[in-house]
Amino acid sequence: AIQMTQFPSSLSASVGDRVTITCRASQDIRSDLGWYQQKPGKAPKLLIFAASTLQSGIPSRFSGSRSGTDFTLTINSLQPEDFATYYCLQDYTFPFTFGPGTKVDL
Amino acid sequence: EVQLVESGGALVEPGGSLRLSCTASGLAFTIYGISWVRQAPGKGLEWVSFIGGRGAKKYYADSVKGRFTISRDNSENMLYLQMNSLRVEDTAVYYCAKDRLGYCNPGGCEGLDVWGQGTQVTVSS
């Protein structure tokens, strides 16, 4: 199975900060990666699909990029509602695999 | 509005069985593949299983292979997860989530765009 590493596992930030989260795949997954936001007690929400395409209704301060097997989620100008846990998911091949998550807190 | 609603979660003893359901509405159900994803208490997300739109393609995580069976009834817009030989480590909130695109193959479905609210499964004696 494809392994996804994600870093950092947690970070502290302030409103207005720029935040960067990285996922690395253990092998080529093309651009078949999505980013999900999850708040406590809630279902995950799709933010970015195909590595860099913003899901409908998601603010433009969220962006994604790919460099080989490294994928980055960037949040520009962090807002209070962005404090959450973020996961990447490779949907290139089964079994799908999530990264371990990054908790963004104040 | 597209909605997925899970049900069937319960407290069950180790070795027991449980069937989860996921009711879909507001979409052409038959064209979408759907996954089950779970989250153990205080842990991250774990993909569990997938079924294609017509029900022919099924995939499982190694952790549940041989114990869990995914199925769907397209006439009722229903998805199921039959869980047998349950273990304490199967304790989690279980979510169903649909592929963003219909009629797609893995690698071209562009993520899981609609999720249910989750149903709690607790395996304990």
Short mmCIF file of C-alpha atoms in Angstrom, two decimals, chain A:
data_model
loop_
_atom_site.label_atom_id
_atom_site.label_comp_id
_atom_site.label_asym_id
_atom_site.label_seq_id
_atom_site.Cartn_x
_atom_site.Cartn_y
_atom_site.Cartn_z
CA ALA A 1 0.00 0.00 0.00
CA ILE A 2 1.08 3.57 -0.65
CA GLN A 3 2.26 5.28 2.53
CA MET A 4 1.50 8.94 3.12
CA THR A 5 3.67 10.93 5.49
CA GLN A 6 2.48 14.34 6.60
CA PHE A 7 4.26 17.11 8.42
CA PRO A 8 4.18 18.86 10.69
CA SER A 9 1.89 16.81 12.91
CA SER A 10 0.80 20.01 14.62
CA LEU A 11 1.47 23.69 14.45
CA SER A 12 0.52 26.81 16.31
CA ALA A 13 -0.43 29.86 14.31
CA SER A 14 -2.17 33.18 14.60
CA VAL A 15 -4.95 34.78 12.64
CA GLY A 16 -3.46 36.28 9.50
CA ASP A 17 -0.55 33.83 9.31
CA ARG A 18 0.40 31.84 6.24
CA VAL A 19 0.41 28.11 6.97
CA THR A 20 2.00 25.33 4.93
CA ILE A 21 1.36 21.59 5.36
CA THR A 22 3.13 18.91 3.37
CA CYS A 23 2.28 15.33 2.44
CA ARG A 24 4.74 12.95 0.84
CA ALA A 25 3.73 9.80 -0.99
CA SER A 26 5.88 6.67 -0.89
CA GLN A 27 5.54 6.33 -4.66
CA ASP A 28 4.23 8.22 -7.66
CA ILE A 29 0.53 9.03 -7.30
CA ARG A 30 0.40 11.51 -10.16
CA SER A 31 -1.77 14.37 -8.92
CA ASP A 32 -4.37 12.10 -7.32
CA LEU A 33 -4.38 13.70 -3.91
CA GLY A 34 -6.95 15.63 -1.96
CA TRP A 35 -6.86 17.79 1.15
CA TYR A 36 -9.56 17.59 3.81
CA GLN A 37 -10.38 19.76 6.80
CA GLN A 38 -11.94 18.27 9.89
CA LYS A 39 -13.27 20.04 12.94
CA PRO A 40 -13.99 18.23 16.23
CA GLY A 41 -17.12 16.10 16.07
CA LYS A 42 -17.68 16.85 12.39
CA ALA A 43 -17.19 14.97 9.15
CA PRO A 44 -14.20 15.84 6.99
CA LYS A 45 -14.66 18.44 4.25
CA LEU A 46 -12.99 18.31 0.85
CA LEU A 47 -10.90 21.45 0.25
CA ILE A 48 -8.67 20.60 -2.70
CA PHE A 49 -8.80 17.75 -5.23
CA ALA A 50 -6.37 16.64 -7.91
CA ALA A 51 -3.57 18.23 -5.87
CA SER A 52 -4.36 21.83 -6.77
CA THR A 53 -8.01 22.32 -7.73
CA LEU A 54 -10.15 24.21 -5.26
CA GLN A 55 -13.44 22.51 -4.41
CA SER A 56 -16.54 24.61 -5.03
CA GLY A 57 -17.37 26.91 -2.14
CA ILE A 58 -13.92 26.78 -0.56
CA PRO A 59 -12.27 30.18 0.03
CA SER A 60 -9.42 31.12 -2.27
CA ARG A 61 -7.00 31.48 0.65
CA PHE A 62 -6.65 27.69 0.40
CA SER A 63 -4.37 26.40 -2.32
CA GLY A 64 -2.55 23.18 -3.19
CA SER A 65 0.51 22.29 -5.18
CA ARG A 66 2.57 19.29 -6.22
CA SER A 67 6.26 18.68 -6.74
CA GLY A 68 6.88 15.07 -7.65
CA THR A 69 5.63 13.02 -4.74
CA ASP A 70 5.44 16.02 -2.40
CA PHE A 71 2.15 17.84 -2.00
CA THR A 72 1.57 21.09 -0.19
CA LEU A 73 -1.52 22.73 1.26
CA THR A 74 -1.16 26.45 1.85
CA ILE A 75 -3.55 28.60 3.80
CA ASN A 76 -2.98 32.29 3.23
CA SER A 77 -4.13 34.70 5.92
CA LEU A 78 -5.40 32.14 8.40
CA GLN A 79 -8.92 32.86 9.65
CA PRO A 80 -10.46 31.86 13.01
CA GLU A 81 -12.59 29.21 11.31
CA ASP A 82 -9.49 27.54 9.84
CA PHE A 83 -8.29 26.15 13.16
CA ALA A 84 -8.85 22.44 12.54
CA THR A 85 -7.08 19.22 11.59
CA TYR A 86 -6.04 18.73 7.98
CA TYR A 87 -5.56 15.42 6.20
CA CYS A 88 -4.30 14.45 2.78
CA LEU A 89 -5.75 11.44 0.97
CA GLN A 90 -4.24 9.66 -2.01
CA ASP A 91 -7.01 8.39 -4.29
CA TYR A 92 -4.69 7.13 -6.99
CA THR A 93 -5.09 3.47 -6.18
CA PHE A 94 -6.69 1.17 -3.65
CA PRO A 95 -6.28 0.94 -0.77
CA PHE A 96 -6.69 4.67 -0.47
CA THR A 97 -4.49 6.07 2.27
CA PHE A 98 -4.73 9.16 4.45
CA GLY A 99 -1.87 11.08 5.92
CA PRO A 100 -1.77 11.07 9.72
CA GLY A 101 -3.07 14.63 9.93
CA THR A 102 -1.88 18.09 10.94
CA LYS A 103 -3.60 19.91 13.77
CA VAL A 104 -3.58 23.68 13.37
CA ASP A 105 -4.27 25.49 16.60
CA LEU A 106 -3.96 28.92 18.07
#
